[in-house]
């Protein structure tokens, strides 16, 4: 009897070992689960990432007819005896994104020689893009690029650039001289930005057969006047699209409404239907 007591104690001790191991195992699993669930919400669903901020919407979604963006009277004043009064449109794969038009003419003054003038206006529009930025931001980069391009014109002499107020949201006028065809030309390029659209206008002139070279002041004045009209045409195009046509009414009433809109834009010329042409001065 005395010998059986120790043996019974050993059996009870051995029987207790598996119970302790099982308890330990349960404790370990519980800790593992808590670690796995540490990064989850109480519902078991991972927390959502914050969404990226959307870019500002583009202000303008279309461009004006470039050959109708400058008033007919202004064209007559700046380019006397223009070969094509309605201008020559430049080629473009997308007229809502990029367009241009140019005019040139030689005004024969007889024994006093001749005056040559050339005018070109171009529009570039940018859409807002989540990966590229807002249309205004992209247009600002293009504006800077066009100013630098004008200042680096090949063969340009006495290049000068200065900020220009009252033309769009920002504008720069670049002036320089250039000798070609045996004559001295005076150039003025005005680069302006309005919203997500960049307007680049170049105006130049020269005197032939003994005629005086035009003054830089007169060329700059003409270039800035034409650029103001081109910038205004961008806004007028947007306003025209935003205003619905009059409901009902006769065809004559609708035509009168269109005429009133054209007068409000500062342009008295109809939109040109000239075929694309890449000829330049």
Coordinates of C-alpha atoms in Angstrom, one line a residue:
X1 CA 0.0 0.0 0.0
X2 CA 2.8 2.4 0.8
X3 CA 4.4 1.7 -2.6
X4 CA 1.2 2.4 -4.6
X5 CA 0.8 5.9 -3.4
X6 CA 3.9 7.4 -5.1
X7 CA 3.0 5.5 -8.4
X8 CA -0.5 7.0 -8.3
X9 CA 0.9 10.5 -7.8
X10 CA 3.2 10.0 -10.9
X11 CA 0.2 8.9 -13.0
X12 CA -1.9 11.9 -12.0
X13 CA 1.0 14.3 -12.8
X14 CA 1.5 12.8 -16.3
X15 CA -2.2 13.1 -17.0
X16 CA -2.1 16.8 -16.2
X17 CA 0.6 17.6 -18.8
X18 CA -1.6 17.4 -22.0
X19 CA -4.2 19.7 -20.4
X20 CA -1.6 22.4 -19.8
X21 CA -0.3 22.0 -23.4
X22 CA -3.8 22.4 -24.8
X23 CA -4.4 25.5 -22.7
X24 CA -1.1 27.0 -23.8
X25 CA -1.9 26.2 -27.4
X26 CA -5.3 28.0 -27.2
X27 CA -3.6 31.0 -25.6
X28 CA -1.1 31.2 -28.5
X29 CA -3.8 31.0 -31.2
X30 CA -5.8 33.7 -29.6
X31 CA -2.7 36.0 -29.6
X32 CA -2.1 35.3 -33.3
X33 CA -5.7 36.1 -34.2
X34 CA -5.5 39.4 -32.3
X35 CA -2.4 40.4 -34.3
X36 CA -4.1 39.5 -37.6
X37 CA -7.1 41.6 -36.7
X38 CA -5.0 44.6 -35.4
X39 CA -5.1 46.4 -38.7
X40 CA -8.8 45.8 -39.4
X41 CA -11.9 47.8 -38.4
X42 CA -14.4 46.4 -35.9
X43 CA -16.4 45.1 -38.8
X44 CA -13.5 43.2 -40.2
X45 CA -13.2 45.4 -43.4
X46 CA -9.9 47.3 -44.1
X47 CA -10.2 51.1 -43.8
X48 CA -10.6 52.8 -47.2
X49 CA -7.8 55.1 -48.6
X50 CA -8.6 58.8 -48.9
X51 CA -9.6 59.8 -52.5
X52 CA -7.3 62.1 -54.6
X53 CA -8.5 65.7 -54.9
X54 CA -10.1 66.4 -58.3
X55 CA -8.5 69.0 -60.5
X56 CA -10.2 72.3 -61.3
X57 CA -12.6 72.2 -64.3
X58 CA -11.4 73.9 -67.4
X59 CA -13.0 77.3 -68.0
X60 CA -13.4 77.1 -71.8
X61 CA -14.3 74.0 -73.7
X62 CA -14.1 75.5 -77.3
X63 CA -12.2 78.0 -79.4
X64 CA -13.5 80.9 -81.6
X65 CA -13.1 80.8 -85.3
X66 CA -9.6 82.3 -85.6
X67 CA -10.4 84.1 -88.9
X68 CA -13.4 85.8 -87.2
X69 CA -11.8 86.6 -83.9
X70 CA -10.5 90.0 -85.0
X71 CA -12.8 92.7 -86.2
X72 CA -12.8 93.3 -90.0
X73 CA -12.2 97.0 -89.4
X74 CA -9.1 96.2 -87.3
X75 CA -7.8 93.9 -90.1
X76 CA -8.2 96.7 -92.6
X77 CA -6.3 99.1 -90.4
X78 CA -3.5 96.8 -89.6
X79 CA -3.2 95.0 -92.9
X80 CA -4.1 97.4 -95.7
X81 CA -4.8 95.7 -99.1
X82 CA -4.8 92.3 -97.5
X83 CA -4.7 89.5 -100.1
X84 CA -7.6 87.7 -98.4
X85 CA -9.8 89.9 -96.3
X86 CA -11.2 86.9 -94.4
X87 CA -7.8 85.5 -93.7
X88 CA -6.1 82.2 -94.3
X89 CA -6.9 79.5 -91.7
X90 CA -4.0 77.2 -90.6
X91 CA -4.4 73.5 -90.6
X92 CA -5.5 71.7 -87.4
X93 CA -6.5 68.2 -86.5
X94 CA -8.7 69.5 -83.7
X95 CA -10.1 73.1 -84.0
X96 CA -11.4 73.0 -80.5
X97 CA -7.9 72.5 -79.2
X98 CA -5.7 74.5 -81.7
X99 CA -6.4 76.9 -84.5
X100 CA -4.9 79.9 -86.3
X101 CA -5.4 82.4 -89.1
X102 CA -3.1 84.9 -90.9
X103 CA -3.4 87.9 -93.1
X104 CA -0.8 89.7 -95.3
X105 CA -0.8 92.5 -97.8
X106 CA 1.3 95.1 -99.7
X107 CA -0.1 98.6 -99.8
X108 CA 1.4 100.3 -102.8
X109 CA 2.0 104.0 -102.2
X110 CA 3.4 104.8 -105.7
X111 CA 6.5 107.0 -105.7
X112 CA 6.5 106.8 -101.9
X113 CA 7.1 103.1 -102.0
X114 CA 5.0 100.3 -100.4
X115 CA 4.1 99.2 -96.9
X116 CA 4.0 95.5 -96.2
X117 CA 2.1 94.0 -93.2
X118 CA 1.6 90.5 -91.8
X119 CA -0.6 89.4 -88.9
X120 CA -1.0 86.0 -87.4
X121 CA -3.2 84.8 -84.5
X122 CA -3.1 81.4 -82.9
X123 CA -5.2 79.8 -80.1
X124 CA -4.2 76.8 -78.0
X125 CA -6.7 75.3 -75.5
X126 CA -6.0 72.8 -72.7
X127 CA -8.4 70.5 -70.9
X128 CA -8.1 69.6 -67.2
X129 CA -6.6 66.2 -66.6
X130 CA -6.3 64.3 -63.3
X131 CA -2.8 63.2 -64.1
X132 CA -1.5 66.4 -65.9
X133 CA -3.2 69.1 -63.9
X134 CA -5.9 71.7 -64.5
X135 CA -6.4 73.3 -67.9
X136 CA -5.3 76.7 -66.4
X137 CA -2.1 75.2 -65.1
X138 CA -1.3 73.5 -68.4
X139 CA -2.0 76.8 -70.2
X140 CA 0.3 78.7 -67.9
X141 CA 3.1 76.3 -68.9
X142 CA 2.4 76.8 -72.6
X143 CA 2.2 80.6 -72.1
X144 CA 5.8 80.6 -70.6
X145 CA 6.9 78.4 -73.5
X146 CA 5.5 80.7 -76.1
X147 CA 7.1 83.8 -74.5
X148 CA 10.5 82.1 -74.5
X149 CA 10.0 81.0 -78.2
X150 CA 9.3 84.5 -79.3
X151 CA 12.4 85.9 -77.5
X152 CA 14.5 83.2 -79.2
X153 CA 13.3 84.0 -82.8
X154 CA 16.0 83.2 -85.3
X155 CA 17.9 86.2 -86.5
X156 CA 16.1 88.5 -84.1
X157 CA 17.9 91.7 -83.1
X158 CA 17.3 94.1 -80.1
X159 CA 14.9 91.7 -78.4
X160 CA 12.9 93.2 -75.6
X161 CA 10.0 91.8 -73.5
X162 CA 7.7 93.4 -71.0
X163 CA 4.5 92.4 -69.1
X164 CA 1.3 93.7 -70.7
X165 CA -1.7 94.7 -68.6
X166 CA -5.3 94.7 -69.7
X167 CA -4.9 91.6 -72.0
X168 CA -6.3 88.4 -70.5
X169 CA -5.1 87.2 -67.1
X170 CA -1.5 87.6 -68.0
X171 CA 0.3 88.8 -71.1
X172 CA 3.8 89.6 -72.4
X173 CA 4.8 91.7 -75.5
X174 CA 8.0 90.7 -77.2
X175 CA 9.5 93.1 -79.7
X176 CA 12.5 92.7 -82.1
X177 CA 13.9 93.6 -85.5
X178 CA 14.6 91.2 -88.3
X179 CA 16.3 91.7 -91.7
X180 CA 15.0 89.7 -94.6
X181 CA 14.4 90.1 -98.3
X182 CA 16.8 93.1 -98.1
X183 CA 14.5 95.0 -95.8
X184 CA 14.3 95.8 -92.1
X185 CA 11.2 94.3 -90.5
X186 CA 9.7 95.3 -87.1
X187 CA 8.1 92.6 -85.1
X188 CA 5.8 92.4 -82.1
X189 CA 4.5 89.2 -80.6
X190 CA 1.9 89.3 -77.8
X191 CA 1.4 86.1 -75.8
X192 CA -1.7 86.2 -73.5
X193 CA -3.5 83.6 -71.3
X194 CA -7.1 83.6 -70.5
X195 CA -8.2 80.7 -68.3
X196 CA -7.1 77.5 -70.1
X197 CA -6.5 79.2 -73.4
X198 CA -3.3 80.7 -74.8
X199 CA -3.4 83.4 -77.5
X200 CA -0.3 84.1 -79.5
X201 CA -0.4 87.0 -82.0
X202 CA 2.4 88.2 -84.2
X203 CA 2.3 91.4 -86.2
X204 CA 5.2 92.7 -88.3
X205 CA 5.8 95.2 -91.1
X206 CA 8.4 96.7 -93.4
X207 CA 8.8 99.5 -95.9
X208 CA 9.6 98.7 -99.5
X209 CA 11.0 100.7 -102.4
X210 CA 12.1 103.6 -100.3
X211 CA 9.2 103.6 -97.9
X212 CA 9.9 104.2 -94.3
X213 CA 10.2 101.3 -91.8
X214 CA 7.2 101.3 -89.5
X215 CA 7.9 102.4 -85.9
X216 CA 8.1 99.8 -83.2
X217 CA 5.5 101.8 -81.3
X218 CA 2.9 101.5 -84.1
X219 CA 3.5 97.8 -84.5
X220 CA 3.2 97.2 -80.8
X221 CA 0.0 99.2 -80.6
X222 CA -1.6 97.3 -83.4
X223 CA -0.5 93.9 -82.0
X224 CA -1.9 94.6 -78.6
X225 CA -5.2 95.9 -80.0
X226 CA -5.7 92.8 -82.1
X227 CA -4.8 90.5 -79.2
X228 CA -7.4 92.1 -76.9
X229 CA -10.0 91.4 -79.5
X230 CA -8.8 87.8 -79.9
X231 CA -8.9 87.3 -76.1
X232 CA -12.4 88.7 -76.0
X233 CA -13.5 86.3 -78.7
X234 CA -12.6 83.4 -76.5
X235 CA -15.0 84.5 -73.8
X236 CA -17.7 85.5 -76.4
X237 CA -17.6 81.9 -77.8
X238 CA -18.2 80.5 -74.3
X239 CA -21.0 83.0 -73.7
X240 CA -22.7 82.2 -77.0
X241 CA -22.7 78.5 -76.3
X242 CA -24.0 79.0 -72.8
X243 CA -27.0 81.1 -74.1
X244 CA -29.7 78.9 -75.6
X245 CA -31.3 80.1 -78.9
X246 CA -34.7 81.8 -78.5
X247 CA -37.6 79.3 -78.2
X248 CA -39.8 79.4 -81.3
X249 CA -40.0 82.5 -83.3
X250 CA -39.2 83.1 -87.0
X251 CA -35.9 82.4 -88.7
X252 CA -35.4 86.1 -89.1
X253 CA -35.6 86.6 -85.3
X254 CA -33.0 83.9 -84.8
X255 CA -30.7 85.6 -87.4
X256 CA -31.1 88.9 -85.6
X257 CA -30.1 87.2 -82.3
X258 CA -27.0 85.9 -83.9
X259 CA -26.1 89.4 -85.3
X260 CA -26.6 90.9 -81.8
X261 CA -24.2 88.3 -80.4
X262 CA -21.6 89.1 -83.0
X263 CA -21.8 92.8 -82.3
X264 CA -21.4 92.2 -78.6
X265 CA -18.2 90.2 -79.3
X266 CA -16.5 93.3 -80.9
X267 CA -16.2 91.6 -84.2
X268 CA -18.2 92.7 -87.2
X269 CA -17.0 90.0 -89.6
X270 CA -18.8 86.7 -90.1
X271 CA -17.0 83.4 -89.3
X272 CA -14.7 82.6 -92.2
X273 CA -15.1 79.4 -94.1
X274 CA -11.6 79.6 -95.7
X275 CA -10.0 76.2 -96.3
X276 CA -6.9 75.4 -94.3
X277 CA -3.7 76.8 -95.6
X278 CA -0.2 76.7 -94.2
X279 CA 1.4 79.6 -96.1
X280 CA 3.0 82.2 -94.0
X281 CA 5.1 85.3 -94.5

